[in-house]
mmCIF file of C-alpha atoms and ligand atoms in Angstrom:
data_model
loop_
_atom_site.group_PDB
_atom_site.id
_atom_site.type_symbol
_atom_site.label_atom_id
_atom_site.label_comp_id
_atom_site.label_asym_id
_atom_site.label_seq_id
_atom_site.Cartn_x
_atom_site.Cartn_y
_atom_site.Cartn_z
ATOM 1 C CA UNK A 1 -20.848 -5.439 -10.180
ATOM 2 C CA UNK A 2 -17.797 -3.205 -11.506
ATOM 3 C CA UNK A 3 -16.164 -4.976 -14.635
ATOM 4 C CA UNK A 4 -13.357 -4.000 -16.711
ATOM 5 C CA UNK A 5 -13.134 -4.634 -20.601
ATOM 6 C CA UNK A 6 -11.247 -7.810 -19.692
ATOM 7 C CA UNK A 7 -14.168 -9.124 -17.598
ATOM 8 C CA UNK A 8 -12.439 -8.902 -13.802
ATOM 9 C CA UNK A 9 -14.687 -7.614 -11.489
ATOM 10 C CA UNK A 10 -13.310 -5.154 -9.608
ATOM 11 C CA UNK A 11 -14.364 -4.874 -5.729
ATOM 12 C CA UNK A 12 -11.461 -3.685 -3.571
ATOM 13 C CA UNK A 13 -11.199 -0.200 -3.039
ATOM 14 C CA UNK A 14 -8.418 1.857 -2.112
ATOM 15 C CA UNK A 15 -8.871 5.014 -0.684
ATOM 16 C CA UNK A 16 -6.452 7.808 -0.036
ATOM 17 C CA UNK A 17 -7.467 9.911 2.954
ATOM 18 C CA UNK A 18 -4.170 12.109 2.210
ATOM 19 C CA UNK A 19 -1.546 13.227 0.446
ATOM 20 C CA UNK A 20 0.380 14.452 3.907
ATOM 21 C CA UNK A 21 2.658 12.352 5.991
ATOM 22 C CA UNK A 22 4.655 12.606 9.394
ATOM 23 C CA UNK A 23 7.146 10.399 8.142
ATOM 24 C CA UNK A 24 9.786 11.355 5.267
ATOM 25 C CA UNK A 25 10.509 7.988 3.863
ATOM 26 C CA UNK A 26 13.164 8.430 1.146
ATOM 27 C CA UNK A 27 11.395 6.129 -1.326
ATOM 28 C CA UNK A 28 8.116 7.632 -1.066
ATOM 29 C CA UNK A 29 8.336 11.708 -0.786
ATOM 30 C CA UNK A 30 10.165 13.182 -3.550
ATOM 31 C CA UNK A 31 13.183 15.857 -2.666
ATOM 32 C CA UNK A 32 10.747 18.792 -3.107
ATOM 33 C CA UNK A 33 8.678 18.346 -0.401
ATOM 34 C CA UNK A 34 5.471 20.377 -1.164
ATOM 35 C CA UNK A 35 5.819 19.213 -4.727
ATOM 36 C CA UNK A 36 3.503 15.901 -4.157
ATOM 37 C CA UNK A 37 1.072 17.510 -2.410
ATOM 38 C CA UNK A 38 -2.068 17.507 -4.676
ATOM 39 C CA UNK A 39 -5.214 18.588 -2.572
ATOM 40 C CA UNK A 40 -5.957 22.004 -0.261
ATOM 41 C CA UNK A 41 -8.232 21.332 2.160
ATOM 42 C CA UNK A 42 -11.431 22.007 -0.113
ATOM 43 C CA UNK A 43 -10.546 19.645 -2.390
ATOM 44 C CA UNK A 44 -10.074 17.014 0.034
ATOM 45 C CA UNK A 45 -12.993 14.678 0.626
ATOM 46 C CA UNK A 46 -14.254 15.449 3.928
ATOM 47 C CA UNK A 47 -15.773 12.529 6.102
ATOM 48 C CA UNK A 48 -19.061 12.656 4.664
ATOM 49 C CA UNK A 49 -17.994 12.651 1.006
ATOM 50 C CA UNK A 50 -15.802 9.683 1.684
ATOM 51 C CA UNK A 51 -18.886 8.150 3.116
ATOM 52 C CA UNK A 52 -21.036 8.674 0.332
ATOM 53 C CA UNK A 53 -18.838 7.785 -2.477
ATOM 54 C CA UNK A 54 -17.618 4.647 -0.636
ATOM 55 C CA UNK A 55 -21.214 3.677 -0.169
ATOM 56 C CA UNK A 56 -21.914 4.168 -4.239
ATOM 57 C CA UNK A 57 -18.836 1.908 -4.530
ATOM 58 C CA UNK A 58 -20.088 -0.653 -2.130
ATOM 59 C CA UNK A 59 -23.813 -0.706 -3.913
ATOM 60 C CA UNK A 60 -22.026 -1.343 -7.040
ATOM 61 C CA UNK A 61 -20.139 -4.615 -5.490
ATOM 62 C CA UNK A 62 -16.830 -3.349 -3.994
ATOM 63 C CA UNK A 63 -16.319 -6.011 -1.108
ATOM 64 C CA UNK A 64 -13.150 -5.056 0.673
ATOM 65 C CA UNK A 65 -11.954 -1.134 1.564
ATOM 66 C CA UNK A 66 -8.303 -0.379 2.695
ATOM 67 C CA UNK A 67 -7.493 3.044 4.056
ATOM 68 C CA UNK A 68 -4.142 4.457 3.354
ATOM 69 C CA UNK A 69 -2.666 7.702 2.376
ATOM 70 C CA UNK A 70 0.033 9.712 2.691
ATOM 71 C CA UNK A 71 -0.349 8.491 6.664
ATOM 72 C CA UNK A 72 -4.411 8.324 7.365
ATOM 73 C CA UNK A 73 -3.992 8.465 10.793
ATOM 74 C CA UNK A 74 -2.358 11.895 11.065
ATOM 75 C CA UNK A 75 -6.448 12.898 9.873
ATOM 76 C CA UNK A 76 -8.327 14.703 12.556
ATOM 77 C CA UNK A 77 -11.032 13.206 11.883
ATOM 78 C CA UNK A 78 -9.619 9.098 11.175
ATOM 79 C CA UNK A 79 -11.506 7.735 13.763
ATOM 80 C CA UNK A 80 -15.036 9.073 12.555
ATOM 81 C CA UNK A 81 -14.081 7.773 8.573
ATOM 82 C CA UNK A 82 -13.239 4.424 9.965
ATOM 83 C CA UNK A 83 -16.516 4.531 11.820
ATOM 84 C CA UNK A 84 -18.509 5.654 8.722
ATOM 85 C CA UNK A 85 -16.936 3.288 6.278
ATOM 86 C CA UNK A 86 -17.265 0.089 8.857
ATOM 87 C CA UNK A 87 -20.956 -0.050 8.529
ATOM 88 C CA UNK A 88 -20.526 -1.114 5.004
ATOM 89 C CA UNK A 89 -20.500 -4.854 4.580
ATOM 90 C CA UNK A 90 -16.887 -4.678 3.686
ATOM 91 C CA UNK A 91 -13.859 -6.458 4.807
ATOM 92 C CA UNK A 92 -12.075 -3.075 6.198
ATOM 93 C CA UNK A 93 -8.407 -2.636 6.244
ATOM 94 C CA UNK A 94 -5.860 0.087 6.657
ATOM 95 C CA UNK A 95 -2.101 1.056 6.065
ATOM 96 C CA UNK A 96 -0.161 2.885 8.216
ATOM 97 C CA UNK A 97 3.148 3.770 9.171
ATOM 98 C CA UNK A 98 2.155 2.722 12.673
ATOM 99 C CA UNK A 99 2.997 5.813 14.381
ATOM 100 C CA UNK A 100 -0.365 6.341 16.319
ATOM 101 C CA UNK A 101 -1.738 3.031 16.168
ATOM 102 C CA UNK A 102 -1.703 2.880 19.751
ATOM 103 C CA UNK A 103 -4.757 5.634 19.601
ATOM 104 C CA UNK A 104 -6.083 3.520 17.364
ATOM 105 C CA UNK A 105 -6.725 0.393 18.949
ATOM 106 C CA UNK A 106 -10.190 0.479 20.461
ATOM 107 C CA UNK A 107 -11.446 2.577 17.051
ATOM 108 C CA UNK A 108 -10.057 -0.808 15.420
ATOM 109 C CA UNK A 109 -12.417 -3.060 17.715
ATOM 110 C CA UNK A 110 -15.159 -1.509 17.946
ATOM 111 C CA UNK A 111 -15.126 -1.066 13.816
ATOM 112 C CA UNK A 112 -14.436 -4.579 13.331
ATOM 113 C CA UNK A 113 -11.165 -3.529 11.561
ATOM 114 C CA UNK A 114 -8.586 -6.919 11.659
ATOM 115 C CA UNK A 115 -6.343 -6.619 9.703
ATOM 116 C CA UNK A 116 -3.473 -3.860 9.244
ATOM 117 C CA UNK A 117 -0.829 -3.335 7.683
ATOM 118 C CA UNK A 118 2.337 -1.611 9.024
ATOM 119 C CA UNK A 119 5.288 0.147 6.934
ATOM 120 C CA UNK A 120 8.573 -0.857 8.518
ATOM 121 C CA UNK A 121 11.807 -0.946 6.527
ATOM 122 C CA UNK A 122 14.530 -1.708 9.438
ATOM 123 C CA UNK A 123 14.872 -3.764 12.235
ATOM 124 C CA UNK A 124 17.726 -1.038 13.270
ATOM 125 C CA UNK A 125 17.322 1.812 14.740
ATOM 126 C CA UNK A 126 19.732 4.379 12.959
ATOM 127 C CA UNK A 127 18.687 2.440 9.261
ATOM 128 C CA UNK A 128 15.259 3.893 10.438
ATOM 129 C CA UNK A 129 15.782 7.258 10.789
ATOM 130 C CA UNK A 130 17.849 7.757 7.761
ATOM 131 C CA UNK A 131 14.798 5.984 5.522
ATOM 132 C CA UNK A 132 12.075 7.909 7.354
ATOM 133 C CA UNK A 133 13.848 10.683 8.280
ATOM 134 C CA UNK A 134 12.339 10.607 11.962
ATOM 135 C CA UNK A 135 13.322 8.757 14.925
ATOM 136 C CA UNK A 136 10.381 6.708 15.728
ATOM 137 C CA UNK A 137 11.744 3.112 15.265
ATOM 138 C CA UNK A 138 10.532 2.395 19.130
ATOM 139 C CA UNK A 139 7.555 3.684 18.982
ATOM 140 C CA UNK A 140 6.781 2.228 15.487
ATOM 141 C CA UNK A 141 8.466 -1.293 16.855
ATOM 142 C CA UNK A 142 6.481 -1.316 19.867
ATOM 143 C CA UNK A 143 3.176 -0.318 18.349
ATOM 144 C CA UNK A 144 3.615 -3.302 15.785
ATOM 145 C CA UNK A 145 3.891 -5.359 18.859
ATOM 146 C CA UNK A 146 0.346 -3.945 20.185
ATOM 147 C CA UNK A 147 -1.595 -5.202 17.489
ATOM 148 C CA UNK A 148 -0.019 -8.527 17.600
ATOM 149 C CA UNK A 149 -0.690 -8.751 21.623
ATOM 150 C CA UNK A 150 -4.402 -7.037 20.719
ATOM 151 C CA UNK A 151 -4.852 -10.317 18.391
ATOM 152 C CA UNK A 152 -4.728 -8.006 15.009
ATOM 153 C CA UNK A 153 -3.755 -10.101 11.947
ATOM 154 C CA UNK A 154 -0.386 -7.257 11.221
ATOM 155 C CA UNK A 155 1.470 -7.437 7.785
ATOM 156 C CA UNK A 156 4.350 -5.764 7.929
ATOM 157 C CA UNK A 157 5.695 -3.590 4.846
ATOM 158 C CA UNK A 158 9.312 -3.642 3.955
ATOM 159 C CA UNK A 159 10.449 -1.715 1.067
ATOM 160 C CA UNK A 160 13.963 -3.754 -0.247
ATOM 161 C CA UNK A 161 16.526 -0.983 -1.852
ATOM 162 C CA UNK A 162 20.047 -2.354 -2.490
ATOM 163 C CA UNK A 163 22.378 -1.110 0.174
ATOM 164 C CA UNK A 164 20.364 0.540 2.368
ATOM 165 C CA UNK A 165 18.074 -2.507 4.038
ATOM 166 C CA UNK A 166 19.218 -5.551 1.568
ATOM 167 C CA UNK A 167 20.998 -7.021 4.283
ATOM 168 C CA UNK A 168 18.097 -7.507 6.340
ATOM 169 C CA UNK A 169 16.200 -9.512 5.003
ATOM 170 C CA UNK A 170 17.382 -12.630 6.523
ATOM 171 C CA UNK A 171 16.579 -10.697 10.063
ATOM 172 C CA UNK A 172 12.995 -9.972 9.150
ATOM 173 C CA UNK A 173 12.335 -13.695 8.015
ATOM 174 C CA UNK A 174 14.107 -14.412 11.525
ATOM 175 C CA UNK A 175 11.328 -12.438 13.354
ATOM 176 C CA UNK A 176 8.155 -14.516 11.852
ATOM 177 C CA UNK A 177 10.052 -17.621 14.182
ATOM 178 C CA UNK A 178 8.038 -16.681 17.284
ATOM 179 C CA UNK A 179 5.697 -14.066 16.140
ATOM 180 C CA UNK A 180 1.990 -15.202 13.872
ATOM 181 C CA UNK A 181 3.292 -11.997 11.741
ATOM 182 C CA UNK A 182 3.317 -11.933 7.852
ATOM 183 C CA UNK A 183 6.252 -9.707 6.289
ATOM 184 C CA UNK A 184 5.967 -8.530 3.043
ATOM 185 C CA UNK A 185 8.932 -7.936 0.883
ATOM 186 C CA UNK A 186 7.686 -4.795 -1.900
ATOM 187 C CA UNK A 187 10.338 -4.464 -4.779
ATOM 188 C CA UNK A 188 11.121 -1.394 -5.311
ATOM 189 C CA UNK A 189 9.116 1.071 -7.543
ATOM 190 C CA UNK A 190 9.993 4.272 -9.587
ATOM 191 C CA UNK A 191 7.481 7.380 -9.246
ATOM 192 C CA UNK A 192 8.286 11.446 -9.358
ATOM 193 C CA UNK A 193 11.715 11.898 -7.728
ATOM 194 C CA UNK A 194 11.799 9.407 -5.482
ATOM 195 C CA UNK A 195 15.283 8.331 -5.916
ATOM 196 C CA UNK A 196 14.395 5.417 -7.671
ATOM 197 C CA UNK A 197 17.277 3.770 -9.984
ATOM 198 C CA UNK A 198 17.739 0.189 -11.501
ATOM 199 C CA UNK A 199 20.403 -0.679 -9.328
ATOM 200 C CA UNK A 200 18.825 0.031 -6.008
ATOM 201 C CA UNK A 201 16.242 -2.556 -7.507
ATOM 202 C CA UNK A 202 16.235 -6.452 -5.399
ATOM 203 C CA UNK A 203 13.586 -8.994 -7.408
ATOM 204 C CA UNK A 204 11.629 -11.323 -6.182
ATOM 205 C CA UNK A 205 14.450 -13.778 -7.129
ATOM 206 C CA UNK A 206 17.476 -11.820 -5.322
ATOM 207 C CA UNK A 207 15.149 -11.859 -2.599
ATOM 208 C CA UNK A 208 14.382 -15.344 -2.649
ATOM 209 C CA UNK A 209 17.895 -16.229 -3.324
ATOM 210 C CA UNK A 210 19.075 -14.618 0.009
ATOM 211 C CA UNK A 211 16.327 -16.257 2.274
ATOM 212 C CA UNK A 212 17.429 -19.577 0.926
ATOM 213 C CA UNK A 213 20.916 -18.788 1.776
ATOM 214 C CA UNK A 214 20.400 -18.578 5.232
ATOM 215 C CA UNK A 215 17.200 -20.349 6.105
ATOM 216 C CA UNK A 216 16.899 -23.859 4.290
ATOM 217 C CA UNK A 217 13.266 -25.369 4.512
ATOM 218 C CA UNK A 218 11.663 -22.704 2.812
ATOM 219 C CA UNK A 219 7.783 -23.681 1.952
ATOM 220 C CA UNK A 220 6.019 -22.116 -0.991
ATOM 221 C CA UNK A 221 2.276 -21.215 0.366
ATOM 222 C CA UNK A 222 -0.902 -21.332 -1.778
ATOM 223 C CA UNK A 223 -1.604 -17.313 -3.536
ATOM 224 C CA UNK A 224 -5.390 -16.803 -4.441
ATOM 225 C CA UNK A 225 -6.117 -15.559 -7.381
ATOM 226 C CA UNK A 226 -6.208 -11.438 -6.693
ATOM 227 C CA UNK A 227 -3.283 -11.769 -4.580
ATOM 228 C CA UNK A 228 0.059 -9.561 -5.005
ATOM 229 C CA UNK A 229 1.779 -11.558 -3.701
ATOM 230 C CA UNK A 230 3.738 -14.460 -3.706
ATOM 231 C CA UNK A 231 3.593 -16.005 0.174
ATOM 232 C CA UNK A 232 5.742 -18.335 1.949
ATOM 233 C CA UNK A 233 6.702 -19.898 5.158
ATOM 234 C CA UNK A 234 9.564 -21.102 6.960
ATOM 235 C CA UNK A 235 9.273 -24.832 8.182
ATOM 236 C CA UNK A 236 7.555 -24.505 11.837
ATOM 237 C CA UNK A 237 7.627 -20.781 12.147
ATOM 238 C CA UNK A 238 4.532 -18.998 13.221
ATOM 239 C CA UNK A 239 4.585 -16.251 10.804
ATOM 240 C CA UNK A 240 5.101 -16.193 7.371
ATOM 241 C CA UNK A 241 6.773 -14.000 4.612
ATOM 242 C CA UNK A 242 5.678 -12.832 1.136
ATOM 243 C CA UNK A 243 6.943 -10.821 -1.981
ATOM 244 C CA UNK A 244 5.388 -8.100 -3.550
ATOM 245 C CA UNK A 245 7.054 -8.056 -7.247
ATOM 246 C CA UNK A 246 5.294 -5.545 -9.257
ATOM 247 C CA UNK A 247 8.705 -4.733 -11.041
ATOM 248 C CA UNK A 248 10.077 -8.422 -11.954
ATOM 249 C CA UNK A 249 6.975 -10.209 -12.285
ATOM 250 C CA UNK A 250 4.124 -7.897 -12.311
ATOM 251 C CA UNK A 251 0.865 -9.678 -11.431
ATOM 252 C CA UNK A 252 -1.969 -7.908 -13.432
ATOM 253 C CA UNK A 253 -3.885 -10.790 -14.715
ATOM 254 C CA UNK A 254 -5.976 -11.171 -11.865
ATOM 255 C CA UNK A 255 -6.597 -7.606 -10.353
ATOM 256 C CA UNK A 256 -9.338 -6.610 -8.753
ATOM 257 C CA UNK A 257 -8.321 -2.944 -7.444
ATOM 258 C CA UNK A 258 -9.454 0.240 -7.829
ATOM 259 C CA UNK A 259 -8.127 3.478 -6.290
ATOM 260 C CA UNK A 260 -9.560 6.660 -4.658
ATOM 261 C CA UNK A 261 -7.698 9.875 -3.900
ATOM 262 C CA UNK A 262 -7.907 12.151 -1.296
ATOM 263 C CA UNK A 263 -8.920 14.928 -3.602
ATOM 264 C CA UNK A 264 -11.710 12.425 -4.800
ATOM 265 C CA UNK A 265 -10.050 11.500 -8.414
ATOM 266 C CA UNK A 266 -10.534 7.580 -8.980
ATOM 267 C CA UNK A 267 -7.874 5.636 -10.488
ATOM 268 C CA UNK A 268 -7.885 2.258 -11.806
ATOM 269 C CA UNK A 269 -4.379 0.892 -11.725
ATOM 270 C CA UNK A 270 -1.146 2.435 -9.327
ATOM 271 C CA UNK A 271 0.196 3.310 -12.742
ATOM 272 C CA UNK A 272 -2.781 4.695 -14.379
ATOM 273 C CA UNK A 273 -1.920 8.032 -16.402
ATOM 274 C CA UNK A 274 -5.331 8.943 -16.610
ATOM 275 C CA UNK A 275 -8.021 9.344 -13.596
ATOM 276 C CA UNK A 276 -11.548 10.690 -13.160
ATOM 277 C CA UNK A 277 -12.506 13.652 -11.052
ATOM 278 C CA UNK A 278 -15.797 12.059 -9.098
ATOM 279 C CA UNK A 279 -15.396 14.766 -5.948
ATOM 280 C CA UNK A 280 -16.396 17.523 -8.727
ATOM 281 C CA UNK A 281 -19.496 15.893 -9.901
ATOM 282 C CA UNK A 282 -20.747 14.391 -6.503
ATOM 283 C CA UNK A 283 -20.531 18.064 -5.554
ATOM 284 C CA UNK A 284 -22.847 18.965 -8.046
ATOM 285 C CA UNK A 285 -25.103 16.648 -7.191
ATOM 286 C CA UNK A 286 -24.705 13.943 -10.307
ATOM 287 C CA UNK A 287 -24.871 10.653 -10.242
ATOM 288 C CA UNK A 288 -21.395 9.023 -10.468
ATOM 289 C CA UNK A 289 -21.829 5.822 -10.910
ATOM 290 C CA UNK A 290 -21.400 5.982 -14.755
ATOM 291 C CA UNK A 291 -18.074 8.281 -13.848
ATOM 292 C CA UNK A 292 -16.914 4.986 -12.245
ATOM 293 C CA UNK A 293 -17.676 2.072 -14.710
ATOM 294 C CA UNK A 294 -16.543 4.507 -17.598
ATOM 295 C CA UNK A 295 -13.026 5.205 -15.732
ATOM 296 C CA UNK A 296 -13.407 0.821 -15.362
ATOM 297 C CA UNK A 297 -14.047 0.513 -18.931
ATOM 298 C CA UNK A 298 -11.087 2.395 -19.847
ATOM 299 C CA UNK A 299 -8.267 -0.045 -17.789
ATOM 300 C CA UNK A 300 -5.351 -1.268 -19.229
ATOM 301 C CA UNK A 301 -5.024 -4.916 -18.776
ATOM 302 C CA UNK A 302 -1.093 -4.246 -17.234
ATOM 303 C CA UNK A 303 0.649 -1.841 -15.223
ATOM 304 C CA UNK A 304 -1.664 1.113 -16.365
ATOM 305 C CA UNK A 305 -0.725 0.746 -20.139
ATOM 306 C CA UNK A 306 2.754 1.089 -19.719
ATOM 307 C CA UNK A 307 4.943 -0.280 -22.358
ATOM 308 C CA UNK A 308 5.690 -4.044 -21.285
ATOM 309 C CA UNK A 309 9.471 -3.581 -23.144
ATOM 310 C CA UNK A 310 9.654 -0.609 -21.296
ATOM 311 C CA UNK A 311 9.165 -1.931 -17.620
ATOM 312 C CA UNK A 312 11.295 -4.943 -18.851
ATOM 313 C CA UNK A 313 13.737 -2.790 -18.849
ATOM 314 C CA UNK A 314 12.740 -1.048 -15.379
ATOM 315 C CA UNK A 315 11.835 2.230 -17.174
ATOM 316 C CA UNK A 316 8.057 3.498 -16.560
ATOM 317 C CA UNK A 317 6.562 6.490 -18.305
ATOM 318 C CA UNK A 318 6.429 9.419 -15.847
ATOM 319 C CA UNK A 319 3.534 9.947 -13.333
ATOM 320 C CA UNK A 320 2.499 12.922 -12.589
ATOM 321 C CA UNK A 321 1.420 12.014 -8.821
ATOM 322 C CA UNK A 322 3.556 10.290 -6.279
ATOM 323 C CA UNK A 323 3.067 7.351 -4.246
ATOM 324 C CA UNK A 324 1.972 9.491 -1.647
ATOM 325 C CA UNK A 325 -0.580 11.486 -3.879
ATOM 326 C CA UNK A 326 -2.247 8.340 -5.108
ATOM 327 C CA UNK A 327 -2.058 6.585 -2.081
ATOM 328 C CA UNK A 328 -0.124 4.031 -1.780
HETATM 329 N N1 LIG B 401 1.825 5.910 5.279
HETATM 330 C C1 LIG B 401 1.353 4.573 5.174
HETATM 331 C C2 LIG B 401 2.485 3.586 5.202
HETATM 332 O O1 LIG B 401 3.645 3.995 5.101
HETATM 333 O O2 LIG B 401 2.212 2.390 5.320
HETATM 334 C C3 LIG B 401 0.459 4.323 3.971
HETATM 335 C C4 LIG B 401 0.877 4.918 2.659
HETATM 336 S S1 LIG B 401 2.364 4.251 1.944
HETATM 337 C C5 LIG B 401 2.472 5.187 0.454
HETATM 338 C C6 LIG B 401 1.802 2.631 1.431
HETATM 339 C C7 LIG B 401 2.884 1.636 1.119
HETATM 340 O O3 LIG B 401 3.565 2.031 -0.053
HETATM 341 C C8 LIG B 401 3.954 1.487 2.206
HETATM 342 O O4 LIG B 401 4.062 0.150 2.592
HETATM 343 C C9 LIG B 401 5.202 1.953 1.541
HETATM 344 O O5 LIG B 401 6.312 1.274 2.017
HETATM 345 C C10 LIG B 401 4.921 1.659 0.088
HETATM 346 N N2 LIG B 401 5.732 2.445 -0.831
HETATM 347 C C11 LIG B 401 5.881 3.783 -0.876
HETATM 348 N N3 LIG B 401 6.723 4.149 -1.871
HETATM 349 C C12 LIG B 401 7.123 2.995 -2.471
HETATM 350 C C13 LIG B 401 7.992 2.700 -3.571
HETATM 351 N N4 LIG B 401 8.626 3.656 -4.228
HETATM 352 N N5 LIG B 401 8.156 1.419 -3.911
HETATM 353 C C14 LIG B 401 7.516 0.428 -3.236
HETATM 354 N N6 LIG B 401 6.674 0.646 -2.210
HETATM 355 C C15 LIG B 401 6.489 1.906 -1.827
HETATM 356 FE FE1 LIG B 402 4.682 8.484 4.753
HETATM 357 FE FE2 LIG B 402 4.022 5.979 4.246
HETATM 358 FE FE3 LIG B 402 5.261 7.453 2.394
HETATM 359 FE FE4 LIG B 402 6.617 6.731 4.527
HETATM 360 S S1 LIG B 402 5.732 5.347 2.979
HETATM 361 S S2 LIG B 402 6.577 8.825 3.657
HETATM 362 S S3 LIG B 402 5.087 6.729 6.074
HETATM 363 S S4 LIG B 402 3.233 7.765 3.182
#
């Protein structure tokens, strides 16, 4: 079992199988392009070392693996690292801007993969390309709709930023009426140049607020205990809706998560400021399990240590990776 100093056991994993994306979401990739990128091919893990070190993870208790990125999919190799990692007795899950899920699907099946998650921020099609920067919102829209035909249990991923998808909201809660899909409202969150600023920032409350507005029999659901989020449903509708509020109401007590880089660094909180190189040393041939439950040992108990005044007040201590070099 993997245990912090604060006695949570720790078994999801989170690993990043890159730092590179197709899509150019404004929120995510900071103006310099190249300057997230982290990892040259040799220090990316390559299917086999993603393997292994999941595999010392899973011996050591971790219970559920998501894959995310950057965009994992865009990986030649994807389908062989979902392969590998799905004959672990994990609950396997990925993230994805949905682009090529529809090469995906069988890979899915056959790997016992259920349940994904999809980033989409409009409902509109020119909103979409101005947040990603590419003009996929069919392709994305429709491939969201395969998984839900292909019986996949689909979250889908909507960034809130005043201004440019605020209004929206209502819309997205609107499309859980017909369809057993689960939308997840994510508040807004500052890393490296990502154009974050306090007033693009909607809460959990704002949020709330505006659904209640429009839609009136609003039902809280029932959060477990390592859950992000905070779910709910709509009287009668077939899917249901949920906010992610790291920023107003971070939920740290419970955590079970630890992270994995594509450059093979382990992290134990999104906002760590510290992480420990375990590509190096597997290299080498060492054993890394003490690597891992010393990078454990060394957890904050919130938000990575930052100053609790400090995120009050929206303001986090710089990272020095993005969203997109941590994995997100
Ligand atoms: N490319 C995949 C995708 O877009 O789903 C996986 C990686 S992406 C970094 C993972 C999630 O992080 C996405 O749902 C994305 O919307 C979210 N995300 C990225 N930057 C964010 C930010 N600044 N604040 C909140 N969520 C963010
Ligand atoms: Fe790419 Fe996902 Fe970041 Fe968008 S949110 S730029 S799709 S990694």
């Amino acid at each position: 079992m993997l245990t912090d100093g604060f006695g949570r056991i720790h078994d999801y994993l989170r690993i990043s199988l890159t730092d590179r994306c197709n899509f150019r979401c404004l929120y995510c990739l900071p103006a310099d392009e190249e300057s997230h990128l982290t990892s040259s091919s040799k220090e990316r893990m390559t299917a086999e070392e993603i393997d292994r070190i999941a595999g010392i993870f899973v011996e050591h208790g971790v219970k559920k693996i998501r894959l995310t990125g950057g965009e994992p999919l865009i990986r030649k190799d994807a389908a062989e690292i979902i392969e590998r990692i799905a004959k672990y007795p994990v609950k396997l899950a990925i993230t994805t801007n949905g682009m090529y899920v529809d090469q995906f699907i069988s890979v899915f099946k056959k790997a016992g993969l259920k349940s994904v998650n999809v980033s989409l921020d409009s409902l509109q099609e020119n909103k979409f390309k101005l947040l990603t920067h590419r003009n996929e919102f069919a392709k994305v829209k429709s491939n969201i709709d395969l998984l839900l035909q292909s019986g996949f249990h689909v979250k889908v991923n909507m960034v809130v930023m005043k201004d440019y998808n605020h209004h929206e909201i209502g819309d997205f809660v609107e499309w859980t009426k017909n369809e057993n899909l689960h939308v997840r409202f994510i508040e807004f969150m500052p890393f490296p140049q990502n154009k974050w600023q306090p007033e693009k920032l909607i809460t959990h409350k704002e949020i709330l607020d505006t659904i209640t507005d429009r839609f009136h029999l609003v039902e809280k659901l029932h959060d477990d205990k390592h859950d992000t989020t905070k779910s709910y449903r709509i009287k009668n509708y077939a899917g249901t809706f949920a906010v992610i509020s790291t920023m107003s109401e971070p939920f740290c007590s419970g955590c079970n998560r630890l992270r994995l880089t594509s450059d093979g660094k382990m992290r134990n909180c999104l906002f760590a400021k510290t992480e420990t190189d375990l590509l190096t040393p597997l290299r080498n041939g060492e054993n890394i399990e003490p690597l891992i439950r010393d990078n454990l040992l060394r957890k904050h108990y919130m938000l990575g240590g930052n100053n609790e005044e400090q995120w009050a007040k929206h303001q986090t201590e710089s990272h020095e990776r993005t969203m997109m070099g941590i994995g997100g």
